[in-house]
Amino acid sequence: MNAFPMTQAAQSLPLTPSQQEYSCSKEPVVLADIMSDEVQVAVWDRPDPLSPQLVAQACDERIAIKSWLPVADLDAALNRSLPGDHYQPLRDDLFLLADMTACLFGVEEVGLRVMALTKPMCPRFHVDRIPVRLLCTYGGPGSEWLPGNVVPAGLLTPGEDQYGRVAAEQVAQLATGQVALFKGDTWRDNPGSGVVHRSPSLSPGQQRLLVTLDI
């Protein structure tokens, strides 16, 4: 049996007024806050838009999509990448997220990944060497990340043993269905300040359906 326990909302973060790197709202317009120099993480706090049954089916079928989609042909491209009437709700949400991403950043194509995972894809804390990435987990636990003011020195050094370097209460986690934008290391004027994050651990038999969008 596949389990998709709901995670709690992103934890309260130890931010001071001078470190407002995190912006969260139930309104999707919050994603535009990522354009602010101070904001490193923007989160649209919404419930999971897909039924547990559809998420379980997608995971059971081990769907794995990795493709650059032209915004001008987005609907047709999604139908080619993810055929089947039963996947219409998933395609609808992917269309919404891809269209929002393209409009926000003014790009003509977006890089889509949809993956059913049974183990952490990136279990170590790391920073993405890209400008920005959208993440959403439809089933299972969401991605974990660290506020910049709690990242210990040397944590990202290759080969560094990360075990025990970060206290559990310092780790923030996205909730199922939430849509987040994480700045990477190559965002303008952001070298060395990308969001430190990792995949969550999974219990035996647990799965998660992860979506990412790149520009």
Coordinates of C-alpha atoms in Angstrom, one line a residue:
M1 CA 0.0 0.0 0.0
N2 CA 1.3 3.4 -0.9
A3 CA 1.3 6.1 1.9
F4 CA 1.0 9.8 1.2
P5 CA 0.9 11.5 4.6
M6 CA 0.3 15.2 4.5
T7 CA 3.2 17.2 5.8
Q8 CA 2.6 20.2 8.0
A9 CA 2.9 23.7 6.7
A10 CA 6.4 25.2 6.3
Q11 CA 7.8 25.6 9.8
S12 CA 8.1 29.0 11.5
L13 CA 11.6 30.2 10.5
P14 CA 14.2 31.9 12.7
L15 CA 14.3 35.1 10.6
T16 CA 15.0 38.6 11.8
P17 CA 13.6 41.8 10.1
S18 CA 17.0 42.2 8.3
Q19 CA 16.8 38.6 7.0
Q20 CA 13.4 38.4 5.3
E21 CA 14.5 35.8 2.8
Y22 CA 11.2 33.9 3.0
S23 CA 7.8 35.0 1.6
C24 CA 4.6 32.9 1.9
S25 CA 1.0 33.5 1.1
K26 CA -2.2 31.7 0.1
E27 CA -2.3 34.0 -3.0
P28 CA -0.3 32.9 -6.1
V29 CA 0.9 36.4 -6.6
V30 CA 3.4 35.8 -3.8
L31 CA 5.7 34.0 -6.3
A32 CA 6.5 37.4 -7.8
D33 CA 8.3 38.2 -4.5
I34 CA 11.2 36.1 -5.7
M35 CA 12.2 39.1 -7.8
S36 CA 13.1 41.0 -4.6
D37 CA 16.8 40.9 -3.8
E38 CA 16.1 39.9 -0.2
V39 CA 13.7 37.0 -0.9
Q40 CA 15.4 33.6 -1.5
V41 CA 12.3 31.5 -1.1
A42 CA 8.7 32.3 -2.2
V43 CA 5.9 29.9 -1.4
W44 CA 2.4 29.8 -2.6
D45 CA 0.6 28.0 0.2
R46 CA -2.2 25.9 -1.4
P47 CA -3.6 22.5 -0.7
D48 CA -2.6 19.5 -2.9
P49 CA -4.7 19.9 -6.1
L50 CA -4.6 16.2 -7.0
S51 CA -6.5 13.3 -5.5
P52 CA -4.5 10.7 -3.5
Q53 CA -5.7 8.1 -6.0
L54 CA -4.2 9.9 -9.0
V55 CA -0.9 10.5 -7.2
A56 CA -0.8 6.8 -6.2
Q57 CA -1.5 5.8 -9.8
A58 CA 1.2 8.1 -11.2
C59 CA 3.7 6.7 -8.7
D60 CA 2.7 3.1 -9.4
E61 CA 3.3 3.7 -13.1
R62 CA 6.7 5.2 -12.2
I63 CA 6.1 8.2 -14.5
A64 CA 9.3 10.0 -15.3
I65 CA 9.2 13.1 -17.6
K66 CA 12.1 15.3 -18.4
S67 CA 11.5 17.8 -21.2
W68 CA 11.8 21.4 -22.3
L69 CA 8.4 22.6 -23.2
P70 CA 7.6 25.5 -25.6
V71 CA 5.2 27.9 -24.0
A72 CA 3.5 28.6 -27.3
D73 CA 2.6 24.9 -27.6
L74 CA 2.3 24.1 -23.9
D75 CA -1.0 22.2 -24.0
A76 CA 0.0 20.0 -26.9
A77 CA 3.4 19.4 -25.4
L78 CA 1.9 18.3 -22.1
N79 CA -0.4 15.9 -23.9
R80 CA 2.5 14.3 -25.7
S81 CA 4.6 14.0 -22.5
L82 CA 1.7 12.8 -20.3
P83 CA -1.0 11.1 -22.4
G84 CA -4.2 9.6 -21.0
D85 CA -7.5 11.1 -19.9
H86 CA -6.9 10.0 -16.3
Y87 CA -3.9 12.4 -16.1
Q88 CA -6.0 15.5 -17.2
P89 CA -6.0 17.0 -13.6
L90 CA -2.2 16.6 -13.5
R91 CA -1.8 18.2 -16.9
D92 CA -4.1 21.0 -15.9
D93 CA -1.9 21.8 -12.9
L94 CA 1.3 21.4 -14.8
F95 CA 0.0 23.8 -17.5
L96 CA -0.9 26.3 -14.7
L97 CA 2.5 26.1 -13.1
A98 CA 4.5 26.2 -16.4
D99 CA 2.4 29.2 -17.7
M100 CA 2.9 31.1 -14.4
T101 CA 6.7 30.4 -14.5
A102 CA 7.0 31.5 -18.2
C103 CA 5.0 34.7 -17.5
L104 CA 6.9 35.6 -14.4
F105 CA 10.3 35.3 -15.9
G106 CA 9.5 36.2 -19.5
V107 CA 10.8 33.0 -21.1
E108 CA 9.6 31.1 -24.2
E109 CA 10.2 27.6 -22.8
V110 CA 10.4 25.8 -19.4
G111 CA 12.3 22.7 -18.3
L112 CA 9.8 20.3 -16.8
R113 CA 10.6 17.2 -14.6
V114 CA 7.9 15.0 -13.2
M115 CA 9.2 12.1 -11.2
A116 CA 7.8 9.3 -9.0
L117 CA 10.4 8.7 -6.3
T118 CA 10.8 5.9 -3.8
K119 CA 14.0 7.2 -2.3
P120 CA 15.6 10.7 -1.9
M121 CA 16.8 12.0 -5.2
C122 CA 19.3 14.4 -3.6
P123 CA 19.7 13.4 0.1
R124 CA 22.6 15.8 0.8
F125 CA 22.1 19.5 1.4
H126 CA 23.2 21.3 -1.8
V127 CA 22.6 24.5 -3.9
D128 CA 21.4 24.4 -7.4
R129 CA 23.7 25.9 -10.0
I130 CA 20.9 27.6 -11.9
P131 CA 19.0 30.9 -11.6
V132 CA 15.8 29.7 -10.0
R133 CA 13.7 26.5 -9.7
L134 CA 10.0 25.9 -9.0
L135 CA 9.2 22.9 -6.9
C136 CA 6.0 21.2 -6.0
T137 CA 5.4 17.8 -4.3
Y138 CA 1.9 16.3 -5.1
G139 CA 2.2 13.3 -2.8
G140 CA 4.5 12.4 0.1
P141 CA 6.8 14.8 2.0
G142 CA 8.0 18.1 0.4
S143 CA 11.5 19.4 -0.1
E144 CA 13.6 20.5 3.0
W145 CA 15.6 23.7 3.1
L146 CA 17.7 25.8 5.4
P147 CA 17.3 29.6 6.2
G148 CA 20.6 31.2 5.3
N149 CA 21.3 32.2 8.9
V150 CA 21.4 28.6 10.1
V151 CA 23.7 27.1 7.4
P152 CA 26.9 26.0 9.2
A153 CA 30.3 26.8 7.7
G154 CA 31.6 24.0 5.5
L155 CA 28.3 22.2 5.2
L156 CA 28.4 22.1 1.4
T157 CA 32.1 21.1 1.1
P158 CA 32.4 18.0 -1.1
G159 CA 32.8 14.9 1.0
E160 CA 31.8 16.7 4.2
D161 CA 29.8 14.5 6.6
Q162 CA 26.6 16.4 7.1
Y163 CA 25.1 14.1 9.7
G164 CA 24.3 16.1 12.9
R165 CA 25.5 19.4 11.5
V166 CA 22.0 20.9 11.4
A167 CA 19.4 20.6 14.2
A168 CA 16.1 19.1 13.1
E169 CA 14.2 22.2 14.3
Q170 CA 16.3 24.4 12.0
V171 CA 15.1 22.6 8.9
A172 CA 12.1 24.0 7.1
Q173 CA 10.0 21.8 4.9
L174 CA 7.5 22.4 2.2
A175 CA 4.0 21.0 2.6
T176 CA 2.3 18.7 0.1
G177 CA 0.9 20.8 -2.7
Q178 CA 2.7 24.0 -1.9
V179 CA 4.5 25.7 -4.8
A180 CA 7.9 27.2 -4.1
L181 CA 10.5 29.1 -6.0
F182 CA 14.1 28.6 -4.8
K183 CA 16.8 30.9 -6.0
G184 CA 20.0 29.2 -7.2
D185 CA 23.6 30.3 -7.2
T186 CA 23.4 31.8 -10.7
W187 CA 20.5 34.2 -10.0
R188 CA 21.6 37.8 -10.7
D189 CA 23.8 39.2 -7.9
N190 CA 23.3 36.0 -5.9
P191 CA 26.6 34.1 -6.1
G192 CA 27.1 31.9 -3.1
S193 CA 23.6 32.7 -1.7
G194 CA 21.5 30.0 -3.4
V195 CA 18.9 28.2 -1.2
V196 CA 20.5 25.2 0.6
H197 CA 18.1 22.3 0.3
R198 CA 17.7 18.5 0.1
S199 CA 15.2 15.8 -0.7
P200 CA 13.3 14.5 2.4
S201 CA 13.8 11.0 3.7
L202 CA 11.2 8.4 2.8
S203 CA 9.8 5.5 5.0
P204 CA 9.8 2.0 3.5
G205 CA 6.9 1.8 1.0
Q206 CA 6.5 5.6 0.9
Q207 CA 6.6 7.5 -2.4
R208 CA 6.5 11.1 -3.5
L209 CA 5.5 12.7 -6.8
L210 CA 7.9 15.6 -7.5
V211 CA 7.6 18.4 -10.1
T212 CA 10.3 20.9 -10.9
L213 CA 10.3 23.7 -13.5
D214 CA 13.5 25.4 -14.7
I215 CA 14.0 28.5 -16.9

